[in-house]
XYZ file of C-alpha atoms in Angstrom:
527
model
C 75.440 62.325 129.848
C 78.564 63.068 132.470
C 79.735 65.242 130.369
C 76.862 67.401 129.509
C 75.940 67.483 133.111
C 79.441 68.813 133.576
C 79.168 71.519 131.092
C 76.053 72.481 132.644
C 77.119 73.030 136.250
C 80.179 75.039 135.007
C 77.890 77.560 133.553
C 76.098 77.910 136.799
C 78.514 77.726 139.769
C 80.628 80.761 140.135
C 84.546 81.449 139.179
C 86.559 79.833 142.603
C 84.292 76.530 142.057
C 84.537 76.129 138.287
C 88.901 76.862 139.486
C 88.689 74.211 141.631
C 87.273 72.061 138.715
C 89.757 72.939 136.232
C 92.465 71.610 138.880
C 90.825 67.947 139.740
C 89.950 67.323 135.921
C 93.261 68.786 134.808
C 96.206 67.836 137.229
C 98.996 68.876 134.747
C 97.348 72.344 134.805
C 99.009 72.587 138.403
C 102.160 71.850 137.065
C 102.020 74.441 134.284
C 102.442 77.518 136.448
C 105.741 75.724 138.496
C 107.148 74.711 134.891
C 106.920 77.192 133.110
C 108.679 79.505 136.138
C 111.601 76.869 135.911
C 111.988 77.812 132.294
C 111.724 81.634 132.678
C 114.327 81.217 135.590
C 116.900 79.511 133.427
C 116.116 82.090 130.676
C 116.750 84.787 132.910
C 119.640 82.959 134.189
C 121.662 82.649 130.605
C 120.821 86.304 129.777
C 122.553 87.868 133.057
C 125.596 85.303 132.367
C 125.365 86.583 128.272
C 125.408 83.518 127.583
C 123.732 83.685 123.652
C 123.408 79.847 122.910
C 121.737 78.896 126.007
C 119.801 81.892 125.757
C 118.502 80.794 122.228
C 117.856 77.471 123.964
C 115.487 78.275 126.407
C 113.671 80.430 124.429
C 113.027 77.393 121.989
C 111.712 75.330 124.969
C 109.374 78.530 126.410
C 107.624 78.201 122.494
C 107.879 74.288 122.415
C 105.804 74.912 125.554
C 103.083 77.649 124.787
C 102.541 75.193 121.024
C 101.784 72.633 123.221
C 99.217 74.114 124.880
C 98.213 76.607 121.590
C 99.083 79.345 122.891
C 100.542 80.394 119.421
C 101.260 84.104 119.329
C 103.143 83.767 123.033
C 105.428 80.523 120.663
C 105.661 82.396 117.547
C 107.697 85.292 119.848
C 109.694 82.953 121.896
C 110.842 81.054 118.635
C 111.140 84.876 117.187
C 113.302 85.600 119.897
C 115.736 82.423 119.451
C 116.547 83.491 115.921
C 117.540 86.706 117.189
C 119.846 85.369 119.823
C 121.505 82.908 116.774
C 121.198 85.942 114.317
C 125.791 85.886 115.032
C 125.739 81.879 114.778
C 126.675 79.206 111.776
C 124.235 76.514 112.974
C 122.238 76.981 110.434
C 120.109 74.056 111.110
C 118.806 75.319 114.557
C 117.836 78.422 112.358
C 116.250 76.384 109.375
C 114.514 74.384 111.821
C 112.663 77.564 114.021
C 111.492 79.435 110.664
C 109.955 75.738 109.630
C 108.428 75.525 113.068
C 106.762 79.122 112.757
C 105.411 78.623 109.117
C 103.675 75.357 110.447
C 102.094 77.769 113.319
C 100.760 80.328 110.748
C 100.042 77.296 108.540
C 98.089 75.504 111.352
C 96.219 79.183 111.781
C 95.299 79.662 108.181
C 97.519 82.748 107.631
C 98.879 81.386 104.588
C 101.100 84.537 103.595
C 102.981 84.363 106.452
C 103.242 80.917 106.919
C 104.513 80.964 103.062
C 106.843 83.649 104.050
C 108.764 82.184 107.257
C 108.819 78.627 105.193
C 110.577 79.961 102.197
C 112.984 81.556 104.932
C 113.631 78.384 106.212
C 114.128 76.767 102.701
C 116.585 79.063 101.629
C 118.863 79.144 104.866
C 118.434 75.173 104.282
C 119.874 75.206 100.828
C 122.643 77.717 101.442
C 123.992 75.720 104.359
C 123.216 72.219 102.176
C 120.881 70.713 105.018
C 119.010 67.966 102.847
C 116.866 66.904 105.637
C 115.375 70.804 106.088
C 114.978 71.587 102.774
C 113.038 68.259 102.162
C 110.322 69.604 105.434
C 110.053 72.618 104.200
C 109.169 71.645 100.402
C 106.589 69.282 102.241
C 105.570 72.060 104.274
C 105.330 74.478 101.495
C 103.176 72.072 99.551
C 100.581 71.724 102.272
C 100.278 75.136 102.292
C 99.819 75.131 98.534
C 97.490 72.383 99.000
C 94.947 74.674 101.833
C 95.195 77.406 99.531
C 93.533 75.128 96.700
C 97.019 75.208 94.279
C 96.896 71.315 94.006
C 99.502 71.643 90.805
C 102.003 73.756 92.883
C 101.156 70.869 95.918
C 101.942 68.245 94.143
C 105.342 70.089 92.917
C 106.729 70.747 96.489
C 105.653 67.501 97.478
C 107.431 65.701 94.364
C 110.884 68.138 95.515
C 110.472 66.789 99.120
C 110.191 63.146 98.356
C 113.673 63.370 96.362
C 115.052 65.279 98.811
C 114.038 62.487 101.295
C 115.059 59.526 99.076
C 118.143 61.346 98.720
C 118.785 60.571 102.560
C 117.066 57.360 102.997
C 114.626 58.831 105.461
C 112.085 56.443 104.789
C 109.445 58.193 107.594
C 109.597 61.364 106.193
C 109.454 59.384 102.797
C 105.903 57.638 104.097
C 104.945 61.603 105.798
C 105.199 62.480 101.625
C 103.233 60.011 100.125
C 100.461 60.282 102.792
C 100.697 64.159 102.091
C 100.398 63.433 97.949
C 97.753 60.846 98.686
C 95.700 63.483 100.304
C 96.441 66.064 97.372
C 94.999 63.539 94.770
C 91.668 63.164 97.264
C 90.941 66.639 97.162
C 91.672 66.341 92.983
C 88.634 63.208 93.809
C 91.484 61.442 91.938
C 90.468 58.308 94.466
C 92.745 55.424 92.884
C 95.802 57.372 92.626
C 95.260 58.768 95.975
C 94.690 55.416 97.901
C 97.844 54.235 95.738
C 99.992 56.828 97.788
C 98.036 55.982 101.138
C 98.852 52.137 100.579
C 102.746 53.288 100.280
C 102.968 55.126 103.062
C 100.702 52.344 104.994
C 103.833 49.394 104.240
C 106.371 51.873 105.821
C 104.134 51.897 109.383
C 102.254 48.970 109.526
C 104.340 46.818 112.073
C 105.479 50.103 113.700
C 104.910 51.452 116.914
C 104.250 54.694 115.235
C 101.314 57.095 116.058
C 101.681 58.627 112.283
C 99.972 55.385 111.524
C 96.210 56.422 112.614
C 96.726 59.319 110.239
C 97.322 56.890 107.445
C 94.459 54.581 108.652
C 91.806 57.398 108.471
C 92.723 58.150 105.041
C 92.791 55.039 104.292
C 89.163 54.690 105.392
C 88.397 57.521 103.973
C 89.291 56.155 100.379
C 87.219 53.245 100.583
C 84.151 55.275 101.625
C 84.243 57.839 98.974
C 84.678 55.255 96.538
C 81.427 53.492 98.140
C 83.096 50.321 99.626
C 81.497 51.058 103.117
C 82.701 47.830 104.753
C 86.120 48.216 103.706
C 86.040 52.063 105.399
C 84.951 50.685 108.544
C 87.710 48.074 108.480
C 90.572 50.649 108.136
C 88.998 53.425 110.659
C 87.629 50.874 113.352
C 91.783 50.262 113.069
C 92.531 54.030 113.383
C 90.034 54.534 116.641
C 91.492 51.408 118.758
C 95.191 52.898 117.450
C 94.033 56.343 118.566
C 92.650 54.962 122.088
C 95.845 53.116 122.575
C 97.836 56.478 122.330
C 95.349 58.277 124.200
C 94.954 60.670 121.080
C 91.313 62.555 121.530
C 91.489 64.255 117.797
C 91.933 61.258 116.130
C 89.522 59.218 118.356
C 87.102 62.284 117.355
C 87.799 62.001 113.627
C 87.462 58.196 113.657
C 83.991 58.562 115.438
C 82.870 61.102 112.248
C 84.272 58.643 110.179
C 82.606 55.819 111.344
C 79.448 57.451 111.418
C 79.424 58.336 107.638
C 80.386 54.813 107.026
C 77.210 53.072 108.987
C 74.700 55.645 107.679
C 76.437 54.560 103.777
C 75.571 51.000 105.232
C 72.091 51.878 106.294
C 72.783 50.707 110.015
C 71.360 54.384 111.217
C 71.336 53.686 114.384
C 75.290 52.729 115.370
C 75.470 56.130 112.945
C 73.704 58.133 115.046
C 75.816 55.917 118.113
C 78.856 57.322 117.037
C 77.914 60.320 115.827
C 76.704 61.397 119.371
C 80.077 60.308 121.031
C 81.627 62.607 118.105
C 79.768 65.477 119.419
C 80.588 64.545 123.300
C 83.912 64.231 122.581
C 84.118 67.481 120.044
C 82.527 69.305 123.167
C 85.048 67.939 125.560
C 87.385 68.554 123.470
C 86.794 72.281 122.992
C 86.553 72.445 126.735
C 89.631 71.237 127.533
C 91.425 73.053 124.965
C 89.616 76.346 126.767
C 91.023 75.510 129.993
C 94.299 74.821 128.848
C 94.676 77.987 126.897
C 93.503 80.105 129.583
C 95.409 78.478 132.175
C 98.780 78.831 130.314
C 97.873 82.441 129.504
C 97.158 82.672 133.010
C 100.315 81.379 134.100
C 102.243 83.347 131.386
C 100.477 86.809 132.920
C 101.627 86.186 136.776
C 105.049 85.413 135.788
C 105.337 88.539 133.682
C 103.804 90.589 136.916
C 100.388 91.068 134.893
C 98.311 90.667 138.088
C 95.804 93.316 137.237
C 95.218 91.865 133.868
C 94.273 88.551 135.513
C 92.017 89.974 137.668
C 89.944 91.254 135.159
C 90.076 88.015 133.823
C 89.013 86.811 137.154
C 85.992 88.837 137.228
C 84.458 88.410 133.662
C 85.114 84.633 134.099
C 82.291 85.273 137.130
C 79.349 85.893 134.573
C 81.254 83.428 131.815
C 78.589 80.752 130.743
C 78.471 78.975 128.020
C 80.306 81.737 125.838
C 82.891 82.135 128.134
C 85.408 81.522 125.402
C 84.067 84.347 123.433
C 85.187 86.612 126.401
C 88.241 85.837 126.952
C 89.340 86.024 123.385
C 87.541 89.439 123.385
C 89.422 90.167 126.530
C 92.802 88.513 124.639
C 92.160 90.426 121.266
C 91.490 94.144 123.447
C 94.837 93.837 125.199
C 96.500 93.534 121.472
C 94.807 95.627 119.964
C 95.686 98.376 123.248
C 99.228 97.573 122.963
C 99.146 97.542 119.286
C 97.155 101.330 119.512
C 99.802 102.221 122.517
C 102.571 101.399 120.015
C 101.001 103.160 117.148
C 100.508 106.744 118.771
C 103.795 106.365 120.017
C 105.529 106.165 117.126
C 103.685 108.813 115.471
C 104.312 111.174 118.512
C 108.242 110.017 117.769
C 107.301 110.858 113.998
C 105.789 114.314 114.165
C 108.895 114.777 116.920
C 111.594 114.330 114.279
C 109.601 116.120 111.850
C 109.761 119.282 113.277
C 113.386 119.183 114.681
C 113.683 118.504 110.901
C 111.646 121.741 109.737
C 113.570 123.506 112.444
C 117.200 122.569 111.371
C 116.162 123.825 107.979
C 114.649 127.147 109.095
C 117.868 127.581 111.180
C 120.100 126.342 108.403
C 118.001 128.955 105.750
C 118.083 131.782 108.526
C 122.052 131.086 108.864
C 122.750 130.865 104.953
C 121.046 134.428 104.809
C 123.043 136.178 107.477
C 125.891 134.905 105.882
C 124.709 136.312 102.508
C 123.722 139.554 104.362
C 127.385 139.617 105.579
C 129.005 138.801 102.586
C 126.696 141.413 100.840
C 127.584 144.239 103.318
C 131.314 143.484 102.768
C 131.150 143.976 99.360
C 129.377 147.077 99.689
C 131.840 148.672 102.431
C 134.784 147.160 100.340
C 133.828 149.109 96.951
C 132.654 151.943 99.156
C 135.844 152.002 100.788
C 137.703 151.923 97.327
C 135.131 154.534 95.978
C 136.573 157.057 98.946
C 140.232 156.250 97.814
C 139.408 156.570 94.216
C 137.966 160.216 94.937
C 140.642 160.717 97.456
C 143.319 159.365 94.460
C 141.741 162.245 91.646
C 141.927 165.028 94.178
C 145.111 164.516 95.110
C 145.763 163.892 90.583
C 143.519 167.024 90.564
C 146.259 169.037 93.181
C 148.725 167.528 91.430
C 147.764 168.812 87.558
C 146.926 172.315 88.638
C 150.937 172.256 89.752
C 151.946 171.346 87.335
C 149.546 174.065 85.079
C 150.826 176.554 87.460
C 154.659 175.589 87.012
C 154.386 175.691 83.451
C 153.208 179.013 83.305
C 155.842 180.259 85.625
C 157.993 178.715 82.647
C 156.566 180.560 80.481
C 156.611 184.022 82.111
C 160.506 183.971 82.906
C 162.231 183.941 79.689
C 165.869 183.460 81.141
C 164.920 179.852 83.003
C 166.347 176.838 81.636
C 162.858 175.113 80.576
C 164.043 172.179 79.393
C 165.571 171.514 82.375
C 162.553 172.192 84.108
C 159.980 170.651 82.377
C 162.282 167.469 82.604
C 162.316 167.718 86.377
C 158.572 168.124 86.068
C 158.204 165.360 84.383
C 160.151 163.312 86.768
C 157.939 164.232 89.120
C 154.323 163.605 87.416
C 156.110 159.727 87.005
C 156.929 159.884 90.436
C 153.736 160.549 91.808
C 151.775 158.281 88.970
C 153.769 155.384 90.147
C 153.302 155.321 94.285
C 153.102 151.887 95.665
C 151.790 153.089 99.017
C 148.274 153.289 97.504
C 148.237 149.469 96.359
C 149.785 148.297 99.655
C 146.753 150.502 101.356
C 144.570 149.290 99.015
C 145.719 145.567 99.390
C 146.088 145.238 103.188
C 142.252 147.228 103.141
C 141.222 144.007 101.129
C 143.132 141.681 102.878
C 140.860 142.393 105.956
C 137.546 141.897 104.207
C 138.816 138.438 103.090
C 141.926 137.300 105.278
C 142.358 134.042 103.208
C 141.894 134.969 100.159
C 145.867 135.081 98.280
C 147.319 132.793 100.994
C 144.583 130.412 99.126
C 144.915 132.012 95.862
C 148.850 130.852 96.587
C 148.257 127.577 97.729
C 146.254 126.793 94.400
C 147.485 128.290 91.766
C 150.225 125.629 89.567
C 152.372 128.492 89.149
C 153.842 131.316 91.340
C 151.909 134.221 90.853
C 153.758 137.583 90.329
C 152.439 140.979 92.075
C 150.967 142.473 88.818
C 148.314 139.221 88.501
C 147.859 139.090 92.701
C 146.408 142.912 91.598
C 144.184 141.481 88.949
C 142.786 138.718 90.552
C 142.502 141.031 93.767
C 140.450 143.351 91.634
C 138.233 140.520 89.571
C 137.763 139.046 93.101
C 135.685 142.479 93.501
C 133.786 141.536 90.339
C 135.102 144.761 88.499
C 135.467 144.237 84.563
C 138.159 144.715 82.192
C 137.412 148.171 81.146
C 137.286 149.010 85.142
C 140.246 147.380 84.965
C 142.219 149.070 82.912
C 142.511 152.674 83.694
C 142.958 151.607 87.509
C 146.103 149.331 86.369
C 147.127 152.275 83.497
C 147.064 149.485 80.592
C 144.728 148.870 78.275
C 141.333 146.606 77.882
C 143.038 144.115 75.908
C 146.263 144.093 78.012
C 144.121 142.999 80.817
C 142.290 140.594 78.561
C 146.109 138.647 77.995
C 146.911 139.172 81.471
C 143.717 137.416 82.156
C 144.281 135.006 80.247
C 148.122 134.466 81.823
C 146.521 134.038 84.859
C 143.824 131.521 84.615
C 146.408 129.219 82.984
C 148.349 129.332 86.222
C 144.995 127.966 88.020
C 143.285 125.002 88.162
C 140.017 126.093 86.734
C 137.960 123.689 84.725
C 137.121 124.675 81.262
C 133.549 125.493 81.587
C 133.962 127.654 84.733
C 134.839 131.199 84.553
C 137.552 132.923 85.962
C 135.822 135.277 88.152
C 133.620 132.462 89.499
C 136.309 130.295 90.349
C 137.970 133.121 92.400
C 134.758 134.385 93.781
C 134.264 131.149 95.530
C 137.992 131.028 97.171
């Protein structure tokens, strides 16, 4: 009746009063605020000395604190944020042991992927480093996950690897944590007798122990002997568990004996110590859920101020003003809307950063595509001024052969008119000079230091990669296939024949390195 008198004048009197409350039923929630301020401090502290194992440290206490109080996604980080610190360590315990103690979080949340996830993590950094004692938690772990998710063959499989595991280092509490855990596999199979078998086992390691694990073992015990319909028996065992839980001041189990207890009168008949029990059940469940409220929002509270979140708390401030009975509706509302703004906040900003690099891309590849075109555009125009330069010296080259014949037409006929004039002689001297003027290097070293300026590198490279050294007569041919002119242009412009260029062609590719399926032409196109 306290209690529900409480409850009710916390849904009337306003925010400061129902503070004030929180404080005289709560002391430690003074202390929460101070603490965890000492903790931040010395976290602080070992990151400006770079100090990465105290570091690691600290964070592990920060989310041995916020699991305390269930403040899970504020532990799961600060555990997060201890592997990262270790990521450059070998203790591959501490590392074993902080996935573990994530996977039960998720596990105790009902997010069985990721608890499966972090626990498999934890088993497999356990076996690599050979640390017996993790590897047998996490196959425990691992099976009660198995065992939520209704895979009772799997459970039983993890759990059978985790009680070897724990035999093989004479652990005999985490041996009695195993059998308690198959026990309970076998109830849910309704495989009673087995199950109690277990739950007897792992009741001979803690009876005659100080050891709070034992309540567990009672209620299950209890709950055995009730399911199987020996009433009297069940109230023996769980009348055990509730003075045990009372003695270690442990409200869930006190709770869960109460239920218990209940179900086990009302299988007597004795309704009315039933309904006894079952109303201190629901005072206590009430209480319970209360408490647990405060706590959580007095951590989170506490958690906000030290990260300079004072606006944030004063909207909490204000909706906790028209809070009632649903007050804890609101603030997980209130919780959930700051994730899911920071989770929004994070999304646009990444696709702002997306669509950013996007179009730098598009815009390196319209520069890149405008670039390889001027340089085709350049390379195109060269070619053209090139043979349109060499066009000009070729008509140049046949007037001056044009001059030249009519010369010599008119010199012959001069011959011919004078009868006394030696002709022989003359024609001979003539001739001399039709070779001379046929065979005029000027024009080719024109010609060549012409092409030379259209492609400056172009027989320095030729030089550089041929196997052989290359005479004049094939630096001419590859000079002129370099201008992509054929064998019959060839020819007359080099006063042999087709198939003289063909074998000097031929001469020449074997001084280069060319592959077998490339062409000639192509190879010296691209020098």
């Amino acid at each position: 009746m306290h209690i529900i008198i409480k409850i009710a004048l916390l849904s009337l009197l306003s925010f400061p009063v129902y503070e004030q409350e929180i404080h005289e039923r709560h002391p430690r929630v003074v202390l929460q605020d101070s603490l965890l301020s000492v903790y931040k401090e010395e976290l602080q502290e070992a990151l400006e000395r770079g100090e990465p194992d105290t570091e690691a440290r600290k964070h592990i206490q920060l989310g041995d604190f916020y699991m305390k109080n269930e403040v899970f996604t504020e532990a799961i980080g600060q555990y997060n944020e201890a592997l990262e610190a270790r990521s450059g360590m070998r203790e591959d315990s501490i590392r074993c042991m902080l996935n573990l103690r994530i996977g039960e979080i998720y596990l105790s949340l009902k997010i069985f992927s990721k608890a499966k996830q972090y626990l498999e993590q934890g088993k497999a950094i356990a076996v690599q480093s050979k640390y017996v004692s993790g590897q047998a938690r996490a196959e425990g772990l691992l099976g009660t996950c198995a065992e939520k998710e209704g895979h009772y063959l799997l459970a039983l499989e993890h759990q059978q690897k985790s009680l070897e595991l724990f035999e093989q280092t004479g652990d005999l509490r985490g041996i009695a944590f195993v059998h308690e855990n198959i026990g309970s596999v076998y109830e849910d199979l309704k495989q009673y007798n087995i199950a109690l078998g277990y739950f007897n086992r792992s009741l001979s390691y803690f009876e005659g122990r100080d050891d709070e694990a034992l309540t567990s073992v009672l209620n299950n015990m209890g709950d055995m002997f009730r399911k199987t319909g020996n009433y009297k028996e069940a109230l023996a065992y769980t009348e055990k568990a509730l003075e045990m839980a009372r003695r270690n001041g442990n409200l869930h189990q006190q709770k869960s004996a109460h239920q218990d207890i209940a179900e086990a009168y009302a299988g007597l008949g004795d309704y009315h110590k039933a309904y006894e029990h079952l109303q201190v059940y629901d005072v206590m469940y009430k209480e319970m859920n209360e408490n647990r409220d405060i706590n959580n929002f007095n951590t989170l509270q506490a958690a906000y101020e030290i990260n300079q979140k004072e606006a944030q708390i004063e909207v909490l401030k204000h909706q906790n003003e028209v809070i009632t009975a649903n007050r804890n509706l609101i603030l997980v509302s209130a919780i959930a809307t700051l994730l899911l703004g920071g989770f929004g906040y994070v999304y646009f900003s990444r696709k702002r950063q997306v669509k950013a690099k996007l179009q730098q891309y598009k815009q390196r590849l319209l520069r890149a595509e405008l670039d390889k075109k001027e340089m085709e555009e350049r390379r195109l125009q060269d070619e053209i001024n090139l043979k349109t330069a060499a066009l000009s010296r070729y008509s140049l080259n046949m007037a001056q052969k044009n001059k030249l014949i009519a010369d010599m037409a008119s010199a012959l006929k001069k011959i011919a008119s004078r009868t006394q004039m030696d002709a022989h002689a003359r024609i001979k001297l003539l001739a001399k000079e039709l070779d001379d003027n046929l065979q005029i290097e000027e024009e080719w070293d024109e010609f060549m230091g012409f092409f030379k300026d259209i492609h400056p590198g172009f027989f320095q490279q030729l030089s550089v990669t041929a196997t052989e050294k290359l005479s004049s007569a094939e630096l001419r041919l590859a000079m002129l296939l370099r201008l992509n002119l054929s064998s019959k242009e060839i020819a007359p412009i080099l006063r042999v024949t087709p198939d003289s260029v063909r074998v000097a062609r031929y001469r020449l590719r074997k001084k280069l390195p060319i592959p077998p399926k490339q062409e000639l032409v192509s190879f010296l196109m691209e020098l």
